[in-house]
PDB file of C-alpha atoms in Angstrom:
ATOM      1  CA  ASP U 287       0.000   0.000   0.000  1.00  0.00           C
ATOM      2  CA  THR U 288       1.698   3.151  -1.194  1.00  0.00           C
ATOM      3  CA  GLY U 289      -0.872   5.652  -0.028  1.00  0.00           C
ATOM      4  CA  VAL U 290      -4.134   7.113  -1.227  1.00  0.00           C
ATOM      5  CA  SER U 291      -4.737   6.622  -4.922  1.00  0.00           C
ATOM      6  CA  GLN U 292      -7.203   8.332  -7.238  1.00  0.00           C
ATOM      7  CA  ASP U 293      -8.382   7.477 -10.703  1.00  0.00           C
ATOM      8  CA  PRO U 294      -8.390   9.004 -13.221  1.00  0.00           C
ATOM      9  CA  ARG U 295      -5.732  11.642 -12.713  1.00  0.00           C
ATOM     10  CA  HIS U 296      -7.190  13.830 -15.431  1.00  0.00           C
ATOM     11  CA  LYS U 297     -10.639  13.998 -16.976  1.00  0.00           C
ATOM     12  CA  ILE U 298     -11.843  16.228 -19.778  1.00  0.00           C
ATOM     13  CA  THR U 299     -15.551  16.162 -20.420  1.00  0.00           C
ATOM     14  CA  LYS U 300     -18.162  18.163 -22.239  1.00  0.00           C
ATOM     15  CA  ARG U 301     -20.742  20.155 -20.372  1.00  0.00           C
ATOM     16  CA  GLY U 302     -23.772  18.065 -19.546  1.00  0.00           C
ATOM     17  CA  GLN U 303     -21.921  14.750 -19.344  1.00  0.00           C
ATOM     18  CA  ASN U 304     -21.657  12.650 -16.195  1.00  0.00           C
ATOM     19  CA  VAL U 305     -18.294  11.796 -14.664  1.00  0.00           C
ATOM     20  CA  THR U 306     -17.236   9.441 -11.890  1.00  0.00           C
ATOM     21  CA  PHE U 307     -14.022   9.512  -9.889  1.00  0.00           C
ATOM     22  CA  ARG U 308     -12.604   6.800  -7.698  1.00  0.00           C
ATOM     23  CA  CYS U 309     -10.563   7.008  -4.522  1.00  0.00           C
ATOM     24  CA  ASP U 310      -8.752   4.125  -2.830  1.00  0.00           C
ATOM     25  CA  PRO U 311      -7.746   5.082   0.704  1.00  0.00           C
ATOM     26  CA  ILE U 312      -4.975   3.637   2.821  1.00  0.00           C
ATOM     27  CA  SER U 313      -6.289   0.198   3.677  1.00  0.00           C
ATOM     28  CA  GLU U 314      -6.754   0.473   7.433  1.00  0.00           C
ATOM     29  CA  HIS U 315      -8.163   4.004   7.364  1.00  0.00           C
ATOM     30  CA  ASN U 316     -11.832   4.173   8.259  1.00  0.00           C
ATOM     31  CA  ARG U 317     -12.380   7.842   7.425  1.00  0.00           C
ATOM     32  CA  LEU U 318     -12.444   9.132   3.873  1.00  0.00           C
ATOM     33  CA  TYR U 319     -12.803  12.738   2.777  1.00  0.00           C
ATOM     34  CA  TRP U 320     -13.463  14.496  -0.513  1.00  0.00           C
ATOM     35  CA  TYR U 321     -12.269  18.045  -1.114  1.00  0.00           C
ATOM     36  CA  ARG U 322     -12.429  20.324  -4.134  1.00  0.00           C
ATOM     37  CA  GLN U 323      -9.724  22.811  -5.051  1.00  0.00           C
ATOM     38  CA  THR U 324     -10.128  25.567  -7.601  1.00  0.00           C
ATOM     39  CA  LEU U 325      -7.318  27.675  -9.016  1.00  0.00           C
ATOM     40  CA  GLY U 326      -5.727  29.941  -6.451  1.00  0.00           C
ATOM     41  CA  GLN U 327      -7.697  28.550  -3.543  1.00  0.00           C
ATOM     42  CA  GLY U 328      -7.107  26.037  -0.824  1.00  0.00           C
ATOM     43  CA  PRO U 329      -9.011  22.753  -0.768  1.00  0.00           C
ATOM     44  CA  GLU U 330     -12.660  22.985   0.306  1.00  0.00           C
ATOM     45  CA  PHE U 331     -14.436  20.193   2.132  1.00  0.00           C
ATOM     46  CA  LEU U 332     -17.163  18.383   0.210  1.00  0.00           C
ATOM     47  CA  THR U 333     -18.080  15.280   2.207  1.00  0.00           C
ATOM     48  CA  TYR U 334     -16.733  12.549   4.438  1.00  0.00           C
ATOM     49  CA  PHE U 335     -17.365   8.929   5.317  1.00  0.00           C
ATOM     50  CA  GLN U 336     -16.714   6.923   8.412  1.00  0.00           C
ATOM     51  CA  ASN U 337     -16.580   3.375   7.153  1.00  0.00           C
ATOM     52  CA  GLU U 338     -19.513   3.131   4.718  1.00  0.00           C
ATOM     53  CA  ALA U 339     -21.621   5.864   6.339  1.00  0.00           C
ATOM     54  CA  GLN U 340     -21.644   9.311   4.771  1.00  0.00           C
ATOM     55  CA  LEU U 341     -21.756  11.533   7.847  1.00  0.00           C
ATOM     56  CA  GLU U 342     -21.553  15.054   6.485  1.00  0.00           C
ATOM     57  CA  LYS U 343     -22.024  16.891   3.207  1.00  0.00           C
ATOM     58  CA  SER U 344     -21.030  20.458   2.488  1.00  0.00           C
ATOM     59  CA  ARG U 345     -23.457  22.966   1.027  1.00  0.00           C
ATOM     60  CA  LEU U 346     -21.028  23.018  -1.908  1.00  0.00           C
ATOM     61  CA  LEU U 347     -22.276  19.554  -2.800  1.00  0.00           C
ATOM     62  CA  SER U 348     -25.279  20.245  -4.986  1.00  0.00           C
ATOM     63  CA  ASP U 349     -27.865  17.630  -5.965  1.00  0.00           C
ATOM     64  CA  ARG U 350     -25.770  16.848  -9.030  1.00  0.00           C
ATOM     65  CA  PHE U 351     -23.030  15.431  -6.818  1.00  0.00           C
ATOM     66  CA  SER U 352     -23.221  12.062  -5.135  1.00  0.00           C
ATOM     67  CA  ALA U 353     -20.613  10.082  -3.252  1.00  0.00           C
ATOM     68  CA  GLU U 354     -20.578   6.497  -2.105  1.00  0.00           C
ATOM     69  CA  ARG U 355     -18.348   4.189  -0.138  1.00  0.00           C
ATOM     70  CA  PRO U 356     -20.226   0.921  -0.478  1.00  0.00           C
ATOM     71  CA  LYS U 357     -18.083  -1.437   1.556  1.00  0.00           C
ATOM     72  CA  GLY U 358     -16.154   1.035   3.622  1.00  0.00           C
ATOM     73  CA  SER U 359     -13.147   0.723   1.360  1.00  0.00           C
ATOM     74  CA  PHE U 360     -12.926   2.666  -1.914  1.00  0.00           C
ATOM     75  CA  SER U 361     -15.183   5.624  -2.648  1.00  0.00           C
ATOM     76  CA  THR U 362     -16.672   7.124  -5.781  1.00  0.00           C
ATOM     77  CA  LEU U 363     -17.702  10.692  -6.465  1.00  0.00           C
ATOM     78  CA  GLU U 364     -20.130  11.211  -9.324  1.00  0.00           C
ATOM     79  CA  ILE U 365     -21.041  14.509 -10.917  1.00  0.00           C
ATOM     80  CA  GLN U 366     -24.113  14.500 -13.119  1.00  0.00           C
ATOM     81  CA  ARG U 367     -24.798  17.037 -15.876  1.00  0.00           C
ATOM     82  CA  THR U 368     -21.418  18.685 -15.453  1.00  0.00           C
ATOM     83  CA  GLU U 369     -21.103  22.449 -15.682  1.00  0.00           C
ATOM     84  CA  GLN U 370     -18.054  24.562 -16.450  1.00  0.00           C
ATOM     85  CA  GLY U 371     -18.000  25.669 -12.830  1.00  0.00           C
ATOM     86  CA  ASP U 372     -17.294  22.074 -11.823  1.00  0.00           C
ATOM     87  CA  SER U 373     -13.813  22.347 -13.323  1.00  0.00           C
ATOM     88  CA  ALA U 374     -11.445  21.846 -10.412  1.00  0.00           C
ATOM     89  CA  MET U 375      -9.055  19.441  -8.725  1.00  0.00           C
ATOM     90  CA  TYR U 376     -10.919  16.830  -6.697  1.00  0.00           C
ATOM     91  CA  LEU U 377      -8.882  15.559  -3.766  1.00  0.00           C
ATOM     92  CA  CYS U 378      -9.447  12.511  -1.652  1.00  0.00           C
ATOM     93  CA  ALA U 379      -7.939  12.001   1.789  1.00  0.00           C
ATOM     94  CA  SER U 380      -8.117   9.265   4.385  1.00  0.00           C
ATOM     95  CA  SER U 381      -7.397   8.989   8.070  1.00  0.00           C
ATOM     96  CA  LEU U 382      -7.840   6.897  11.149  1.00  0.00           C
ATOM     97  CA  THR U 383     -10.454   7.864  13.694  1.00  0.00           C
ATOM     98  CA  ARG U 384      -8.035   7.278  16.539  1.00  0.00           C
ATOM     99  CA  GLY U 385      -4.627   8.787  17.037  1.00  0.00           C
ATOM    100  CA  SER U 386      -3.633  12.089  15.485  1.00  0.00           C
ATOM    101  CA  GLY U 387      -6.311  11.918  12.816  1.00  0.00           C
ATOM    102  CA  GLU U 388      -3.774  13.082  10.262  1.00  0.00           C
ATOM    103  CA  GLN U 389      -5.276  13.123   6.795  1.00  0.00           C
ATOM    104  CA  TYR U 390      -3.287  11.597   3.959  1.00  0.00           C
ATOM    105  CA  PHE U 391      -4.079  13.019   0.553  1.00  0.00           C
ATOM    106  CA  GLY U 392      -4.221  11.425  -2.847  1.00  0.00           C
ATOM    107  CA  PRO U 393      -2.780  13.021  -5.979  1.00  0.00           C
ATOM    108  CA  GLY U 394      -6.162  14.363  -7.040  1.00  0.00           C
ATOM    109  CA  THR U 395      -8.297  14.158 -10.172  1.00  0.00           C
ATOM    110  CA  ARG U 396      -8.230  17.242 -12.341  1.00  0.00           C
ATOM    111  CA  LEU U 397     -11.575  17.781 -14.048  1.00  0.00           C
ATOM    112  CA  THR U 398     -11.941  20.096 -17.013  1.00  0.00           C
ATOM    113  CA  VAL U 399     -15.430  20.737 -18.325  1.00  0.00           C
ATOM    114  CA  THR U 400     -15.485  22.227 -21.815  1.00  0.00           C
TER     115      THR U 400
ATOM    116  CA  ALA H 217     -17.965  30.720  11.351  1.00  0.00           C
ATOM    117  CA  GLN H 218     -14.669  28.942  10.960  1.00  0.00           C
ATOM    118  CA  ARG H 219     -12.160  30.538   8.661  1.00  0.00           C
ATOM    119  CA  VAL H 220      -8.440  30.459   7.918  1.00  0.00           C
ATOM    120  CA  THR H 221      -6.735  33.457   6.372  1.00  0.00           C
ATOM    121  CA  GLN H 222      -3.326  33.486   4.750  1.00  0.00           C
ATOM    122  CA  PRO H 223      -2.789  37.114   3.761  1.00  0.00           C
ATOM    123  CA  GLU H 224       0.117  36.523   1.387  1.00  0.00           C
ATOM    124  CA  LYS H 225      -0.517  34.627  -1.843  1.00  0.00           C
ATOM    125  CA  LEU H 226       3.135  34.946  -2.830  1.00  0.00           C
ATOM    126  CA  LEU H 227       6.275  35.231  -0.729  1.00  0.00           C
ATOM    127  CA  SER H 228       9.785  35.412  -2.071  1.00  0.00           C
ATOM    128  CA  VAL H 229      12.947  35.391   0.047  1.00  0.00           C
ATOM    129  CA  PHE H 230      16.626  34.740  -0.523  1.00  0.00           C
ATOM    130  CA  LYS H 231      18.340  31.553   0.530  1.00  0.00           C
ATOM    131  CA  GLY H 232      19.584  31.844   4.087  1.00  0.00           C
ATOM    132  CA  ALA H 233      17.097  34.545   5.022  1.00  0.00           C
ATOM    133  CA  PRO H 234      14.387  34.015   7.658  1.00  0.00           C
ATOM    134  CA  VAL H 235      10.925  33.008   6.508  1.00  0.00           C
ATOM    135  CA  GLU H 236       7.566  33.694   8.109  1.00  0.00           C
ATOM    136  CA  LEU H 237       4.295  32.587   6.533  1.00  0.00           C
ATOM    137  CA  LYS H 238       1.309  34.153   8.204  1.00  0.00           C
ATOM    138  CA  CYS H 239      -1.882  32.364   9.190  1.00  0.00           C
ATOM    139  CA  ASN H 240      -4.845  33.687  11.149  1.00  0.00           C
ATOM    140  CA  TYR H 241      -7.924  31.710  12.078  1.00  0.00           C
ATOM    141  CA  SER H 242     -11.448  32.181  13.338  1.00  0.00           C
ATOM    142  CA  TYR H 243     -13.032  29.334  15.279  1.00  0.00           C
ATOM    143  CA  SER H 244     -15.384  29.207  18.245  1.00  0.00           C
ATOM    144  CA  GLY H 245     -14.108  25.866  19.516  1.00  0.00           C
ATOM    145  CA  SER H 246     -10.721  24.782  20.784  1.00  0.00           C
ATOM    146  CA  PRO H 247      -8.453  25.236  17.749  1.00  0.00           C
ATOM    147  CA  GLU H 248      -6.271  22.521  16.321  1.00  0.00           C
ATOM    148  CA  LEU H 249      -4.093  23.757  13.504  1.00  0.00           C
ATOM    149  CA  PHE H 250      -1.861  22.261  10.858  1.00  0.00           C
ATOM    150  CA  TRP H 251       0.492  23.349   8.141  1.00  0.00           C
ATOM    151  CA  TYR H 252       0.345  21.347   4.922  1.00  0.00           C
ATOM    152  CA  VAL H 253       2.876  21.665   2.116  1.00  0.00           C
ATOM    153  CA  GLN H 254       2.731  20.806  -1.559  1.00  0.00           C
ATOM    154  CA  TYR H 255       6.013  20.562  -3.420  1.00  0.00           C
ATOM    155  CA  SER H 256       6.069  20.770  -7.199  1.00  0.00           C
ATOM    156  CA  ARG H 257       4.335  17.759  -8.783  1.00  0.00           C
ATOM    157  CA  GLN H 258       3.732  16.133  -5.405  1.00  0.00           C
ATOM    158  CA  ARG H 259       0.634  15.601  -3.345  1.00  0.00           C
ATOM    159  CA  LEU H 260      -0.431  17.637  -0.368  1.00  0.00           C
ATOM    160  CA  GLN H 261       1.327  16.437   2.776  1.00  0.00           C
ATOM    161  CA  LEU H 262       1.357  17.330   6.431  1.00  0.00           C
ATOM    162  CA  LEU H 263       4.277  19.494   7.512  1.00  0.00           C
ATOM    163  CA  LEU H 264       3.484  20.001  11.170  1.00  0.00           C
ATOM    164  CA  ARG H 265       0.674  20.240  13.707  1.00  0.00           C
ATOM    165  CA  HIS H 266       0.511  22.583  16.643  1.00  0.00           C
ATOM    166  CA  ILE H 267      -0.228  19.971  19.281  1.00  0.00           C
ATOM    167  CA  SER H 268       3.029  18.143  18.645  1.00  0.00           C
ATOM    168  CA  ARG H 269       5.118  21.299  19.053  1.00  0.00           C
ATOM    169  CA  GLU H 270       7.804  19.772  16.886  1.00  0.00           C
ATOM    170  CA  SER H 271      10.191  21.206  14.331  1.00  0.00           C
ATOM    171  CA  ILE H 272      10.015  19.659  10.881  1.00  0.00           C
ATOM    172  CA  LYS H 273      12.619  20.530   8.235  1.00  0.00           C
ATOM    173  CA  GLY H 274      13.597  23.469  10.418  1.00  0.00           C
ATOM    174  CA  PHE H 275      10.060  24.890  10.467  1.00  0.00           C
ATOM    175  CA  THR H 276       8.195  25.731  13.647  1.00  0.00           C
ATOM    176  CA  ALA H 277       4.781  27.202  14.313  1.00  0.00           C
ATOM    177  CA  ASP H 278       3.344  28.449  17.573  1.00  0.00           C
ATOM    178  CA  LEU H 279      -0.355  28.758  18.259  1.00  0.00           C
ATOM    179  CA  ASN H 280      -1.185  32.199  19.656  1.00  0.00           C
ATOM    180  CA  LYS H 281      -4.764  32.088  20.878  1.00  0.00           C
ATOM    181  CA  GLY H 282      -4.749  35.755  21.841  1.00  0.00           C
ATOM    182  CA  GLU H 283      -3.909  36.831  18.313  1.00  0.00           C
ATOM    183  CA  THR H 284      -5.663  33.800  16.744  1.00  0.00           C
ATOM    184  CA  SER H 285      -2.548  33.136  14.720  1.00  0.00           C
ATOM    185  CA  PHE H 286      -0.424  30.155  13.737  1.00  0.00           C
ATOM    186  CA  HIS H 287       2.470  31.596  11.773  1.00  0.00           C
ATOM    187  CA  LEU H 288       5.059  29.270  10.210  1.00  0.00           C
ATOM    188  CA  LYS H 289       8.682  30.219  10.683  1.00  0.00           C
ATOM    189  CA  LYS H 290      12.116  29.077   9.628  1.00  0.00           C
ATOM    190  CA  PRO H 291      15.292  30.940  10.558  1.00  0.00           C
ATOM    191  CA  PHE H 292      17.295  30.111   7.428  1.00  0.00           C
ATOM    192  CA  ALA H 293      15.457  29.357   4.190  1.00  0.00           C
ATOM    193  CA  GLN H 294      16.721  26.698   1.804  1.00  0.00           C
ATOM    194  CA  GLU H 295      15.988  26.369  -1.898  1.00  0.00           C
ATOM    195  CA  GLU H 296      14.151  23.093  -1.333  1.00  0.00           C
ATOM    196  CA  ASP H 297      11.618  24.969   0.817  1.00  0.00           C
ATOM    197  CA  SER H 298      10.074  26.428  -2.334  1.00  0.00           C
ATOM    198  CA  ALA H 299       6.525  25.102  -2.363  1.00  0.00           C
ATOM    199  CA  MET H 300       2.877  25.908  -1.741  1.00  0.00           C
ATOM    200  CA  TYR H 301       2.007  26.123   1.950  1.00  0.00           C
ATOM    201  CA  TYR H 302      -1.487  25.789   3.384  1.00  0.00           C
ATOM    202  CA  CYS H 303      -2.593  26.511   6.911  1.00  0.00           C
ATOM    203  CA  ALA H 304      -5.548  24.394   8.008  1.00  0.00           C
ATOM    204  CA  LEU H 305      -7.932  24.238  10.947  1.00  0.00           C
ATOM    205  CA  VAL H 306      -9.500  20.988  12.121  1.00  0.00           C
ATOM    206  CA  ILE H 307     -13.218  21.085  12.829  1.00  0.00           C
ATOM    207  CA  GLN H 308     -13.900  18.903  15.854  1.00  0.00           C
ATOM    208  CA  GLY H 309     -16.119  15.908  15.437  1.00  0.00           C
ATOM    209  CA  ALA H 310     -15.818  15.310  11.744  1.00  0.00           C
ATOM    210  CA  GLN H 311     -12.143  16.230  11.826  1.00  0.00           C
ATOM    211  CA  LYS H 312     -12.619  17.925   8.472  1.00  0.00           C
ATOM    212  CA  LEU H 313     -10.073  20.516   7.459  1.00  0.00           C
ATOM    213  CA  VAL H 314     -10.697  24.157   6.660  1.00  0.00           C
ATOM    214  CA  PHE H 315      -7.830  25.473   4.566  1.00  0.00           C
ATOM    215  CA  GLY H 316      -6.486  28.917   3.906  1.00  0.00           C
ATOM    216  CA  GLN H 317      -5.964  29.951   0.305  1.00  0.00           C
ATOM    217  CA  GLY H 318      -2.278  29.112   0.475  1.00  0.00           C
ATOM    218  CA  THR H 319       1.019  30.942   0.156  1.00  0.00           C
ATOM    219  CA  ARG H 320       3.449  30.172  -2.639  1.00  0.00           C
ATOM    220  CA  LEU H 321       6.938  30.419  -1.174  1.00  0.00           C
ATOM    221  CA  THR H 322       9.857  30.924  -3.514  1.00  0.00           C
ATOM    222  CA  ILE H 323      13.414  30.771  -2.251  1.00  0.00           C
ATOM    223  CA  ASN H 324      15.827  32.619  -4.494  1.00  0.00           C
ATOM    224  CA  PRO H 325      19.440  31.417  -4.722  1.00  0.00           C
TER     225      PRO H 325
END
């Protein structure tokens, strides 16, 4: 296990299309977070899971966004009917509930909506 | 509302000079703060956290509750310190992070 992985690393899509991103956390980590980062800004929280339960969603997460973590392992983030404003870097992070709670980040998926 | 402010988007210093990256926060709870760093073409990674009071790569940061600040300091900058630095606040419970907008630090030779 070499850390948090995300797939794909880059995605170019046309406005109105649906896209799905995948995140594989560090294997023993029970918490998984999604963040979005736009140009010139720091990452912004979108949602998080503890095991398979989605415990919090940001107001940034419109109805077009949905996230799942079906077996408490990998997670997917789907964006339906993409808009140009969805263009951003989507970051995934994982952590343990106990201990320092340090979040380990993946490399991100860069989405460009044309 | 919780907020993290990094007033400088860009900071440029010469090698060997002292560095200070500013961070101010707003949070009604007991603050727990971090500095994350992103080197070129690498992922975001934790640099240090205030509760550990440790020095990492020569960097230190002290939490000042009176001034609601958590500035990052290094007495002698090195070229390999060039990177994007983010200050972040942990929201208790969910442990989600609230980030500042980041400061791009450039160390000139």
